[in-house]
Coordinates of C-alpha atoms in Angstrom, one line a residue:
Chain A
M1 CA 74.9 -30.8 -91.7
K2 CA 72.7 -33.7 -92.3
R3 CA 71.7 -33.9 -95.9
R4 CA 68.0 -34.4 -94.9
N5 CA 68.0 -31.1 -93.0
F6 CA 69.7 -29.3 -95.8
L7 CA 67.2 -30.5 -98.3
K8 CA 64.3 -29.6 -96.0
K9 CA 65.6 -26.1 -95.6
A10 CA 66.5 -25.7 -99.3
S11 CA 62.9 -26.6 -100.2
L12 CA 61.6 -24.0 -97.8
G13 CA 64.0 -21.6 -99.3
S14 CA 62.7 -22.4 -102.8
M15 CA 59.2 -21.9 -101.6
A16 CA 60.1 -18.6 -100.2
T17 CA 61.6 -17.6 -103.5
I18 CA 58.4 -18.5 -105.3
M19 CA 56.4 -16.5 -102.8
G20 CA 58.7 -13.6 -103.1
I21 CA 59.2 -13.3 -99.4
D22 CA 61.8 -14.4 -97.0
I23 CA 61.2 -16.9 -94.4
V24 CA 63.3 -16.3 -91.3
H25 CA 64.0 -19.1 -88.9
A26 CA 63.0 -21.7 -91.4
A27 CA 64.6 -24.2 -89.2
A28 CA 62.1 -23.5 -86.4
I29 CA 59.2 -24.3 -88.6
P30 CA 58.0 -27.8 -88.0
K31 CA 58.7 -30.5 -90.5
G32 CA 56.1 -31.1 -93.2
Y33 CA 54.7 -27.6 -92.6
I34 CA 53.7 -25.7 -95.8
P35 CA 53.9 -22.0 -95.3
L36 CA 50.9 -19.9 -96.3
L37 CA 50.8 -19.1 -100.0
F38 CA 48.5 -16.1 -100.2
Q39 CA 45.4 -17.3 -101.9
D40 CA 45.5 -15.3 -105.1
N41 CA 41.9 -16.1 -105.8
D42 CA 39.5 -13.2 -105.6
P43 CA 36.9 -14.2 -103.0
Y44 CA 34.3 -12.0 -104.6
K45 CA 34.6 -13.9 -107.9
L46 CA 35.4 -17.3 -106.2
F47 CA 32.3 -17.2 -104.1
G48 CA 30.1 -15.0 -106.3
K49 CA 29.8 -12.2 -103.7
D50 CA 28.8 -8.6 -104.2
E51 CA 31.7 -6.1 -104.2
E52 CA 30.2 -4.2 -101.4
M53 CA 30.6 -7.1 -99.0
T54 CA 33.4 -6.6 -96.4
L55 CA 36.2 -9.0 -96.4
L56 CA 37.3 -9.6 -92.8
N57 CA 39.7 -12.4 -93.3
D58 CA 41.2 -14.3 -96.2
K59 CA 42.5 -17.3 -94.4
P60 CA 40.1 -18.6 -93.4
W61 CA 37.6 -16.7 -95.6
N62 CA 35.3 -14.5 -93.5
M63 CA 33.1 -11.9 -95.2
E64 CA 30.1 -9.9 -94.0
A65 CA 27.3 -7.9 -95.5
K66 CA 26.5 -4.3 -94.7
A67 CA 23.0 -3.6 -93.4
H68 CA 21.6 -2.1 -96.6
L69 CA 22.8 -5.2 -98.6
L70 CA 20.4 -7.3 -96.6
D71 CA 17.3 -5.6 -97.8
D72 CA 15.9 -8.6 -99.7
K73 CA 13.2 -10.6 -97.9
V74 CA 15.1 -13.8 -98.8
T75 CA 18.9 -13.3 -98.7
P76 CA 20.5 -14.1 -102.0
S77 CA 23.9 -15.9 -101.9
K78 CA 25.8 -12.8 -103.1
Y79 CA 24.9 -11.0 -99.8
M80 CA 25.3 -13.9 -97.5
F81 CA 28.1 -13.7 -94.9
I82 CA 30.8 -16.3 -94.9
R83 CA 32.2 -17.6 -91.7
N84 CA 34.7 -20.3 -92.2
N85 CA 36.9 -21.9 -89.6
G86 CA 39.1 -24.0 -91.8
L87 CA 39.9 -24.3 -95.4
V88 CA 37.2 -24.7 -98.0
P89 CA 37.2 -28.4 -99.3
K90 CA 38.6 -28.9 -102.7
N91 CA 37.6 -31.3 -105.5
I92 CA 34.3 -32.3 -104.1
D93 CA 32.9 -35.4 -105.9
V94 CA 29.1 -35.3 -105.3
S95 CA 28.6 -38.8 -106.7
K96 CA 30.8 -40.2 -104.0
W97 CA 29.6 -37.9 -101.1
T98 CA 28.5 -39.9 -98.1
I99 CA 27.4 -39.1 -94.6
V100 CA 28.1 -41.5 -91.7
F101 CA 26.0 -41.7 -88.6
D102 CA 27.9 -43.0 -85.6
G103 CA 28.5 -42.3 -81.9
E104 CA 27.8 -43.9 -78.5
S105 CA 24.0 -43.5 -78.8
I106 CA 23.5 -45.1 -82.2
K107 CA 22.2 -48.6 -82.4
T108 CA 24.3 -49.5 -85.5
P109 CA 26.4 -47.1 -87.5
K110 CA 25.0 -46.3 -90.9
T111 CA 26.2 -44.5 -94.0
Y112 CA 24.0 -42.9 -96.7
T113 CA 25.1 -41.6 -100.0
L114 CA 23.9 -38.1 -100.9
S115 CA 21.5 -39.5 -103.5
E116 CA 20.1 -42.0 -101.0
L117 CA 19.4 -39.1 -98.6
K118 CA 17.6 -37.3 -101.4
S119 CA 15.6 -40.3 -102.6
K120 CA 14.7 -42.0 -99.3
F121 CA 13.4 -39.0 -97.3
K122 CA 10.8 -36.4 -97.9
H123 CA 12.1 -32.9 -98.8
Y124 CA 11.2 -29.8 -96.9
T125 CA 12.0 -26.1 -97.5
Y126 CA 12.2 -23.5 -94.7
Q127 CA 13.4 -20.0 -94.6
L128 CA 15.9 -20.0 -91.8
T129 CA 17.8 -17.2 -90.0
L130 CA 21.5 -18.0 -89.5
E131 CA 23.4 -15.5 -87.5
C132 CA 27.0 -15.8 -86.4
G133 CA 27.3 -15.9 -82.6
G134 CA 29.9 -13.2 -82.9
N135 CA 27.9 -10.8 -85.0
G136 CA 28.5 -7.4 -83.5
R137 CA 31.7 -8.4 -81.7
S138 CA 33.5 -5.3 -83.0
E139 CA 31.6 -3.1 -80.5
F140 CA 32.6 -4.8 -77.3
N141 CA 34.9 -3.0 -74.9
P142 CA 37.3 -4.3 -73.8
P143 CA 37.7 -5.9 -77.2
A144 CA 37.3 -9.6 -77.8
K145 CA 39.5 -11.6 -80.1
G146 CA 38.3 -13.0 -83.3
N147 CA 36.8 -11.7 -86.5
Q148 CA 35.5 -8.2 -85.8
W149 CA 31.9 -8.6 -87.2
T150 CA 29.9 -5.4 -87.3
V151 CA 26.2 -6.1 -88.2
G152 CA 26.3 -8.2 -91.3
A153 CA 26.9 -11.7 -90.2
V154 CA 23.3 -12.7 -90.5
S155 CA 21.2 -14.2 -93.4
C156 CA 17.8 -15.7 -94.0
A157 CA 17.8 -17.9 -97.1
N158 CA 15.5 -20.7 -98.1
W159 CA 17.0 -24.1 -97.3
T160 CA 15.8 -27.3 -98.8
G161 CA 16.7 -30.8 -97.5
V162 CA 15.5 -33.7 -95.4
R163 CA 14.6 -33.5 -91.8
L164 CA 17.4 -34.7 -89.6
R165 CA 14.7 -36.3 -87.4
D166 CA 13.5 -38.5 -90.3
V167 CA 17.1 -39.7 -91.0
L168 CA 17.7 -40.3 -87.3
N169 CA 14.5 -42.4 -87.1
D170 CA 15.8 -44.5 -89.9
V171 CA 19.2 -44.9 -88.4
G172 CA 17.9 -45.8 -85.0
V173 CA 19.0 -43.8 -82.0
K174 CA 19.3 -45.1 -78.4
E175 CA 17.3 -43.6 -75.6
D176 CA 20.4 -42.2 -73.9
A177 CA 21.2 -39.8 -76.8
V178 CA 22.0 -36.3 -75.5
Y179 CA 23.6 -34.4 -78.4
I180 CA 24.5 -34.6 -82.0
G181 CA 27.9 -33.5 -83.2
Y182 CA 28.8 -32.9 -86.9
Y183 CA 32.0 -33.3 -88.8
G184 CA 32.8 -31.7 -92.1
A185 CA 35.3 -31.9 -94.9
D186 CA 37.0 -28.6 -94.2
L187 CA 40.6 -28.9 -93.3
H188 CA 42.1 -27.3 -90.2
L189 CA 44.1 -24.1 -91.0
S190 CA 47.4 -25.7 -89.9
Q191 CA 46.6 -28.4 -92.6
D192 CA 47.0 -31.0 -89.8
P193 CA 44.6 -33.8 -91.0
N194 CA 44.3 -35.0 -87.4
K195 CA 42.7 -31.7 -86.4
D196 CA 39.1 -30.7 -87.0
A197 CA 38.5 -27.1 -88.1
I198 CA 35.2 -27.1 -86.2
S199 CA 32.9 -29.9 -84.9
R200 CA 29.9 -28.5 -83.1
G201 CA 26.3 -29.7 -82.6
V202 CA 23.0 -29.3 -80.9
P203 CA 21.0 -31.1 -78.2
M204 CA 18.6 -33.8 -79.3
S205 CA 15.6 -31.5 -78.7
K206 CA 17.0 -29.1 -81.4
A207 CA 18.1 -32.0 -83.7
L208 CA 14.6 -33.4 -83.7
M209 CA 12.8 -30.2 -84.6
D210 CA 10.8 -30.0 -87.9
E211 CA 13.0 -27.2 -89.2
T212 CA 16.4 -28.9 -88.5
L213 CA 17.5 -30.0 -91.9
L214 CA 20.2 -31.8 -93.7
A215 CA 20.1 -29.4 -96.6
F216 CA 21.3 -29.8 -100.1
Q217 CA 19.8 -26.7 -101.6
M218 CA 19.8 -23.0 -100.9
N219 CA 17.4 -20.7 -102.6
G220 CA 16.3 -23.5 -104.9
E221 CA 19.8 -24.3 -106.2
D222 CA 22.8 -26.4 -105.1
I223 CA 24.3 -24.9 -101.9
P224 CA 27.1 -22.5 -102.9
L225 CA 30.6 -23.9 -102.1
A226 CA 31.3 -21.3 -99.4
H227 CA 28.1 -22.2 -97.7
G228 CA 28.5 -25.9 -97.4
Y229 CA 28.1 -27.6 -100.8
P230 CA 27.0 -30.4 -101.1
L231 CA 25.5 -31.0 -97.7
R232 CA 24.9 -28.7 -94.7
L233 CA 23.2 -29.2 -91.4
V234 CA 20.9 -26.2 -90.8
A235 CA 19.7 -25.4 -87.3
G236 CA 18.1 -22.0 -87.7
G237 CA 17.9 -19.5 -84.8
W238 CA 21.0 -20.8 -83.1
P239 CA 24.6 -19.5 -83.6
A240 CA 25.3 -20.3 -87.3
S241 CA 28.2 -22.4 -86.2
A242 CA 25.7 -25.1 -85.1
S243 CA 24.8 -25.4 -88.8
G244 CA 27.9 -27.3 -90.0
K245 CA 29.0 -27.1 -93.6
W246 CA 30.4 -29.8 -95.9
I247 CA 28.9 -32.4 -93.6
N248 CA 30.1 -36.0 -93.9
R249 CA 29.5 -37.4 -90.4
I250 CA 27.1 -37.0 -87.6
S251 CA 27.8 -38.6 -84.2
I252 CA 24.9 -39.3 -81.8
R253 CA 26.5 -38.6 -78.4
N254 CA 25.5 -39.8 -75.0
I255 CA 27.2 -36.7 -73.6
V256 CA 27.2 -33.0 -74.6
H257 CA 29.3 -33.1 -77.8
D258 CA 32.9 -32.3 -77.0
G259 CA 34.1 -31.5 -80.6
V260 CA 36.3 -28.6 -81.6
K261 CA 34.7 -25.2 -80.6
M262 CA 32.1 -26.9 -78.3
T263 CA 34.4 -26.7 -75.3
G264 CA 36.4 -24.0 -73.4
T265 CA 35.3 -20.5 -74.3
A266 CA 34.1 -21.1 -77.9
Y267 CA 30.5 -20.2 -78.5
R268 CA 30.0 -19.8 -74.8
V269 CA 29.1 -16.9 -72.6
P270 CA 29.5 -16.6 -68.8
C271 CA 26.8 -18.6 -67.0
K272 CA 26.3 -15.6 -64.7
P273 CA 26.8 -11.9 -65.7
V274 CA 30.4 -10.5 -65.3
A275 CA 32.0 -7.1 -65.2
P276 CA 33.6 -5.9 -68.5
G277 CA 37.1 -7.4 -68.8
E278 CA 36.6 -9.9 -65.9
K279 CA 38.4 -13.2 -66.2
V280 CA 36.0 -16.2 -66.5
T281 CA 37.1 -19.8 -66.0
D282 CA 36.1 -22.4 -68.6
E283 CA 33.8 -24.1 -66.0
D284 CA 31.8 -20.9 -65.7
M285 CA 31.2 -20.6 -69.4
C286 CA 27.9 -21.9 -70.8
I287 CA 27.0 -23.0 -74.4
I288 CA 25.0 -20.5 -76.4
E289 CA 21.7 -21.9 -77.6
S290 CA 19.0 -19.8 -79.1
M291 CA 20.2 -16.4 -80.4
P292 CA 18.7 -13.2 -78.8
V293 CA 16.1 -10.8 -80.3
K294 CA 17.6 -8.5 -82.9
S295 CA 16.8 -6.3 -85.9
L296 CA 18.4 -4.5 -88.8
I297 CA 17.3 -1.4 -90.7
T298 CA 18.0 -2.4 -94.3
Y299 CA 16.5 0.7 -96.0
P300 CA 17.7 3.3 -96.3
K301 CA 21.4 3.0 -96.1
S302 CA 22.9 5.0 -93.2
G303 CA 23.8 8.6 -94.2
A304 CA 20.7 9.5 -96.1
V305 CA 20.2 13.3 -96.7
L306 CA 16.6 14.3 -97.1
K307 CA 16.0 17.5 -99.1
N308 CA 12.5 19.1 -99.6
K309 CA 10.7 16.4 -97.5
R310 CA 10.3 15.5 -93.9
S311 CA 9.1 11.9 -94.2
L312 CA 11.0 8.7 -94.8
E313 CA 10.0 5.1 -95.5
I314 CA 12.1 2.7 -93.5
R315 CA 12.2 -1.1 -93.5
G316 CA 14.2 -4.1 -92.3
H317 CA 14.0 -7.4 -90.6
A318 CA 13.8 -8.7 -87.0
W319 CA 14.4 -12.1 -85.6
A320 CA 14.5 -13.7 -82.1
G321 CA 16.3 -17.1 -82.3
E322 CA 13.8 -19.8 -81.3
L323 CA 11.2 -17.2 -80.5
A324 CA 9.0 -15.0 -82.6
V325 CA 9.2 -11.2 -82.7
S326 CA 6.1 -9.7 -81.2
K327 CA 6.9 -6.0 -81.8
V328 CA 9.3 -3.6 -83.5
A329 CA 9.5 0.1 -82.7
Y330 CA 11.6 3.0 -83.9
S331 CA 12.9 6.1 -82.2
I332 CA 14.3 9.3 -83.7
D333 CA 15.1 11.0 -80.3
F334 CA 17.7 8.6 -78.9
G335 CA 15.2 6.4 -77.2
A336 CA 13.1 9.0 -75.5
S337 CA 10.0 8.0 -77.4
W338 CA 9.2 4.9 -79.5
I339 CA 6.7 4.5 -82.3
D340 CA 5.5 1.0 -83.4
C341 CA 6.5 -0.3 -86.9
K342 CA 4.3 -2.4 -89.1
L343 CA 5.4 -6.0 -88.5
E344 CA 4.8 -9.0 -90.7
K345 CA 4.4 -12.6 -89.6
A346 CA 7.2 -15.0 -90.4
T347 CA 7.0 -17.2 -93.5
N348 CA 7.7 -20.1 -91.1
R349 CA 9.1 -20.5 -87.6
L350 CA 12.8 -19.4 -87.3
A351 CA 12.5 -17.1 -90.3
W352 CA 13.1 -13.4 -89.8
Q353 CA 10.1 -11.0 -89.9
H354 CA 9.9 -7.8 -92.0
F355 CA 9.0 -4.4 -90.5
S356 CA 8.4 -1.1 -92.0
A357 CA 7.4 2.4 -91.0
T358 CA 7.0 6.0 -92.2
V359 CA 9.2 8.2 -90.1
N360 CA 8.2 11.9 -89.9
F361 CA 10.8 14.4 -88.8
P362 CA 9.6 17.5 -86.9
K363 CA 12.3 19.8 -88.1
E364 CA 15.7 20.0 -89.9
G365 CA 18.7 18.5 -88.4
Y366 CA 20.7 15.4 -87.6
Y367 CA 18.8 12.3 -86.6
E368 CA 19.5 8.8 -85.7
I369 CA 16.9 6.2 -86.4
W370 CA 17.0 3.4 -83.8
V371 CA 15.0 0.3 -84.1
R372 CA 14.2 -2.0 -81.3
A373 CA 12.6 -5.4 -81.5
T374 CA 10.8 -7.3 -78.8
D375 CA 10.5 -11.1 -78.6
S376 CA 7.5 -13.2 -77.7
N377 CA 8.7 -13.4 -74.1
G378 CA 8.6 -9.6 -73.9
L379 CA 12.4 -9.0 -73.9
H380 CA 13.6 -5.9 -75.9
Q381 CA 16.9 -5.3 -77.6
P382 CA 19.1 -3.2 -75.4
M383 CA 20.2 0.3 -76.7
L384 CA 23.6 0.0 -75.1
L385 CA 25.9 -3.0 -75.4
P386 CA 24.5 -6.1 -73.7
G387 CA 26.5 -8.0 -71.1
W388 CA 30.2 -8.1 -71.8
N389 CA 31.6 -11.5 -72.3
P390 CA 35.2 -12.7 -73.0
K391 CA 34.6 -13.8 -76.6
G392 CA 32.3 -11.0 -77.7
Y393 CA 29.2 -13.0 -78.5
L394 CA 25.5 -12.0 -78.6
N395 CA 25.7 -8.3 -79.2
N396 CA 22.0 -7.5 -80.0
A397 CA 22.2 -3.8 -79.2
C398 CA 19.7 -1.9 -81.4
H399 CA 20.8 -0.9 -84.9
R400 CA 21.1 2.8 -85.7
I401 CA 21.3 4.7 -88.9
A402 CA 22.1 8.4 -89.4
V403 CA 19.8 10.7 -91.4
K404 CA 20.0 14.4 -92.1
V405 CA 17.0 16.5 -92.9
S406 CA 17.8 19.8 -94.6
Chain B
M1 CA 68.4 -80.3 -96.6
E2 CA 71.6 -78.6 -95.3
P3 CA 73.2 -77.6 -98.7
E4 CA 69.8 -76.3 -99.9
K5 CA 69.4 -74.1 -96.9
E6 CA 73.0 -72.8 -97.5
E7 CA 72.3 -72.0 -101.1
F8 CA 69.1 -70.2 -100.2
R9 CA 71.0 -68.1 -97.7
S10 CA 73.7 -67.1 -100.1
Q11 CA 71.0 -66.2 -102.7
V12 CA 69.3 -64.0 -100.2
K13 CA 72.6 -62.3 -99.3
L14 CA 73.2 -61.7 -103.0
I15 CA 69.8 -60.2 -103.6
Y16 CA 70.3 -58.0 -100.5
R17 CA 73.6 -56.8 -101.8
Y18 CA 72.1 -55.9 -105.2
L19 CA 69.3 -54.1 -103.4
V20 CA 71.6 -52.0 -101.3
M21 CA 73.8 -51.2 -104.3
T22 CA 70.8 -50.1 -106.3
L23 CA 69.6 -47.9 -103.5
V24 CA 73.0 -46.3 -103.1
L25 CA 73.1 -45.7 -106.8
I26 CA 69.7 -44.0 -106.8
A27 CA 70.7 -41.9 -103.8
A28 CA 73.9 -40.8 -105.5
V29 CA 72.0 -39.8 -108.7
F30 CA 69.4 -38.0 -106.6
I31 CA 72.1 -36.0 -104.7
G32 CA 73.8 -35.2 -108.0
V33 CA 70.6 -33.9 -109.6
V34 CA 69.6 -31.9 -106.6
T35 CA 73.1 -30.3 -106.4
I36 CA 73.0 -29.3 -110.0
L37 CA 69.4 -28.2 -110.1
I38 CA 69.3 -26.1 -107.0
P39 CA 70.4 -22.6 -108.1
K40 CA 73.0 -20.6 -106.2
E41 CA 70.5 -18.0 -105.2
I42 CA 68.5 -20.4 -103.1
N43 CA 71.7 -21.5 -101.3
S44 CA 72.4 -17.8 -100.6
E45 CA 68.8 -17.3 -99.4
Y46 CA 69.3 -20.2 -97.2
Q47 CA 72.2 -18.3 -95.7
E48 CA 69.8 -15.4 -95.1
I49 CA 67.5 -17.7 -93.3
V50 CA 70.2 -18.8 -90.9
T51 CA 71.6 -15.4 -90.3
N52 CA 68.1 -14.0 -89.6
E53 CA 68.3 -11.2 -92.2
V54 CA 64.9 -10.0 -93.3
N55 CA 64.2 -7.7 -96.1
I56 CA 61.0 -5.7 -96.4
D57 CA 60.9 -3.7 -99.6
P58 CA 60.6 0.0 -98.5
S59 CA 58.4 0.7 -101.5
E60 CA 55.9 -1.7 -100.0
I61 CA 55.4 0.7 -97.1
V62 CA 52.8 3.4 -97.9
D63 CA 51.6 5.8 -95.2
G64 CA 53.0 3.6 -92.5
I65 CA 51.2 0.5 -93.7
H66 CA 53.0 -2.6 -95.2
I67 CA 50.8 -2.9 -98.3
P68 CA 51.1 -6.7 -98.9
T69 CA 49.9 -7.6 -95.4
G70 CA 48.2 -4.5 -94.1
F71 CA 50.4 -4.5 -91.0
Q72 CA 51.5 -1.2 -89.5
E73 CA 55.2 -0.4 -90.0
G74 CA 57.2 -0.8 -86.8
D75 CA 59.9 -2.6 -85.0
G76 CA 59.4 -6.3 -85.2
L77 CA 57.3 -6.3 -88.4
P78 CA 59.3 -8.9 -90.3
I79 CA 59.1 -11.4 -87.5
V80 CA 55.4 -10.7 -87.0
I81 CA 54.8 -11.3 -90.7
E82 CA 56.7 -14.6 -90.4
A83 CA 55.0 -15.9 -87.3
C84 CA 51.5 -14.5 -87.7
T85 CA 50.7 -15.2 -91.3
A86 CA 52.0 -18.7 -91.5
C87 CA 48.6 -20.2 -90.8
H88 CA 46.1 -17.4 -91.0
S89 CA 45.6 -14.0 -92.7
A90 CA 47.2 -10.8 -91.4
K91 CA 43.7 -9.5 -91.4
L92 CA 42.9 -11.7 -88.3
V93 CA 45.6 -9.7 -86.5
T94 CA 45.0 -6.2 -87.8
Q95 CA 41.2 -6.3 -87.0
N96 CA 41.9 -7.2 -83.4
R97 CA 43.0 -5.1 -80.4
A98 CA 44.4 -6.3 -77.2
T99 CA 46.8 -5.5 -74.3
R100 CA 50.1 -7.2 -73.9
E101 CA 48.5 -9.8 -71.7
G102 CA 45.7 -10.3 -74.2
W103 CA 48.1 -10.9 -77.1
I104 CA 50.2 -13.3 -75.0
G105 CA 46.9 -15.1 -74.2
M106 CA 46.2 -15.5 -77.9
I107 CA 49.7 -16.8 -78.6
R108 CA 49.3 -19.4 -75.8
W109 CA 45.9 -20.4 -77.1
M110 CA 47.4 -20.9 -80.6
Q111 CA 50.3 -22.9 -79.2
Q112 CA 48.0 -25.1 -77.2
T113 CA 45.3 -25.7 -79.8
Q114 CA 46.4 -24.5 -83.3
N115 CA 49.9 -26.0 -83.8
L116 CA 51.8 -22.7 -83.3
W117 CA 55.4 -23.5 -82.6
D118 CA 57.5 -22.2 -79.7
L119 CA 58.4 -18.6 -80.7
G120 CA 61.5 -18.6 -78.5
E121 CA 63.2 -15.2 -78.1
D122 CA 61.1 -13.8 -81.0
E123 CA 58.0 -13.8 -78.8
E124 CA 59.0 -10.7 -76.9
A125 CA 59.5 -8.7 -80.1
I126 CA 56.2 -10.0 -81.5
V127 CA 54.2 -9.2 -78.3
K128 CA 55.8 -5.8 -78.1
Y129 CA 54.9 -5.0 -81.7
L130 CA 51.3 -6.1 -81.3
A131 CA 50.7 -4.4 -77.9
T132 CA 52.1 -1.2 -79.4
Y133 CA 50.4 -1.0 -82.7
Y134 CA 47.2 -3.0 -82.0
A135 CA 46.4 -1.8 -78.5
P136 CA 42.8 -1.5 -77.3
E137 CA 40.8 1.7 -77.8
Q138 CA 38.4 2.9 -75.1
K139 CA 35.0 2.8 -76.8
G140 CA 32.7 3.2 -73.8
R141 CA 29.4 1.4 -73.6
R142 CA 28.4 2.5 -77.1
E143 CA 30.3 4.5 -79.7
I144 CA 28.8 7.5 -81.6
L145 CA 28.1 6.7 -85.3
T146 CA 31.3 7.4 -87.2
N147 CA 32.4 7.3 -90.9
I148 CA 29.0 8.2 -92.1
E149 CA 29.0 8.6 -95.9
W150 CA 26.3 11.2 -96.6
Y151 CA 24.3 10.8 -99.8
D152 CA 21.3 12.5 -101.3
L153 CA 18.4 10.1 -100.9
D154 CA 16.2 11.8 -103.5
K155 CA 18.7 11.3 -106.3

């Protein structure tokens, strides 16, 4: 045996001993590959998350809230879902953090330090709804692969930063610009430095909106590490994957950005409706832009038992991607009748809106409270699952909680 | 001119020889250190790797679940642990459901885009395990509400 090979295998063996597990077929594992050491860090402590949050995945970290945890009008970090595609960057040195602007449609590439960004451009704060494109995936049938989000991959925090538009004006963008694509410091899961974990983006029209920020603060503090510290692109109302974390480069493209998870089936749905389980070719998949109308009952928690009373205060939030929510109604008879809720206006465009109602139950028994929001174009949330799609995106079926009146 | 060139050449040769000798010496010391320092148990484990013997501690199986990973106990589990948790969490597997074709599709996708290596003859065992223990469930167009934890709201 060649000594080099022996040493390679011996070191894998040593690693296996350290991990307390056996690695079979070590020889088949590519050279330079470091097997997964289970991250022994507690994500709840590591990222300051509430213990009631649900951990879906620990490599990469993926965690979601439960509906009742999202009761705050402005989502605190401890209840904010985490959707990571790669590995959280380590040893971030803020004093050396830079962001490069390049791409075909840039006049001259330009680099800013983080402090230059902060000092050169005006700061804005917006409350912005970020929902994972796959929120609700767990309900699709046939099932779709990926993290099986239920209802809690949505948040609406306050984001502070500079307008991407202001920075792009300073950089100088050519007239043929079509799309921006971001790049972040998160490493691909395979630890291959030549692979991006994710590199998505938005069309110029979205990039130039007032509310599209290069943010450095969340809820008035430095952005938490899991949510993109020290710099995050925030494009509210679109799949949250468009809001790239740990941003260090933005390319201005003269084509639709073709980075990782922009192409194929990622964050895309069939361009025309398909039957459940139907095969769809990549060419027939279209990029998700604005998220659909949706709502959550955040109080009470599902499973409430009412004794000695027949009325119940309910509340929650509703949002509609780029649009506003025009109406929220509830039903306690499985959709046979609907009663309007009180609906507040949004703090700003792209922020979720709060609804509330007093529900009166006619008699004892088992009830489900369903809530259905309507967007400013008049579209309702469906009560059943919306159109099946291969990757299980855009499930905006109405939220339901169970209540017993005794 | 000529003798100077000759002398230069011989000096280069000498330096080259010294360099090679030094490298050989370093290599020899390195091999020696490695041979002494690598304990026997690692060598024997290396044997296990080659002979494809896999040990799962039976005490780690509780109610049919392999506690460290969360995988269901079943034929092919060791090879599944090896192949499926190298890059990502076991949780990414256990929260998913798919048919045999669906799981093969995911393996191909990982091979094409995520640096998953050729699984060779292990692939059949892995696919069989996954399609058996993580098969799709028929949910209809909307499931009834399940796992409701009832609580007294007035309290």
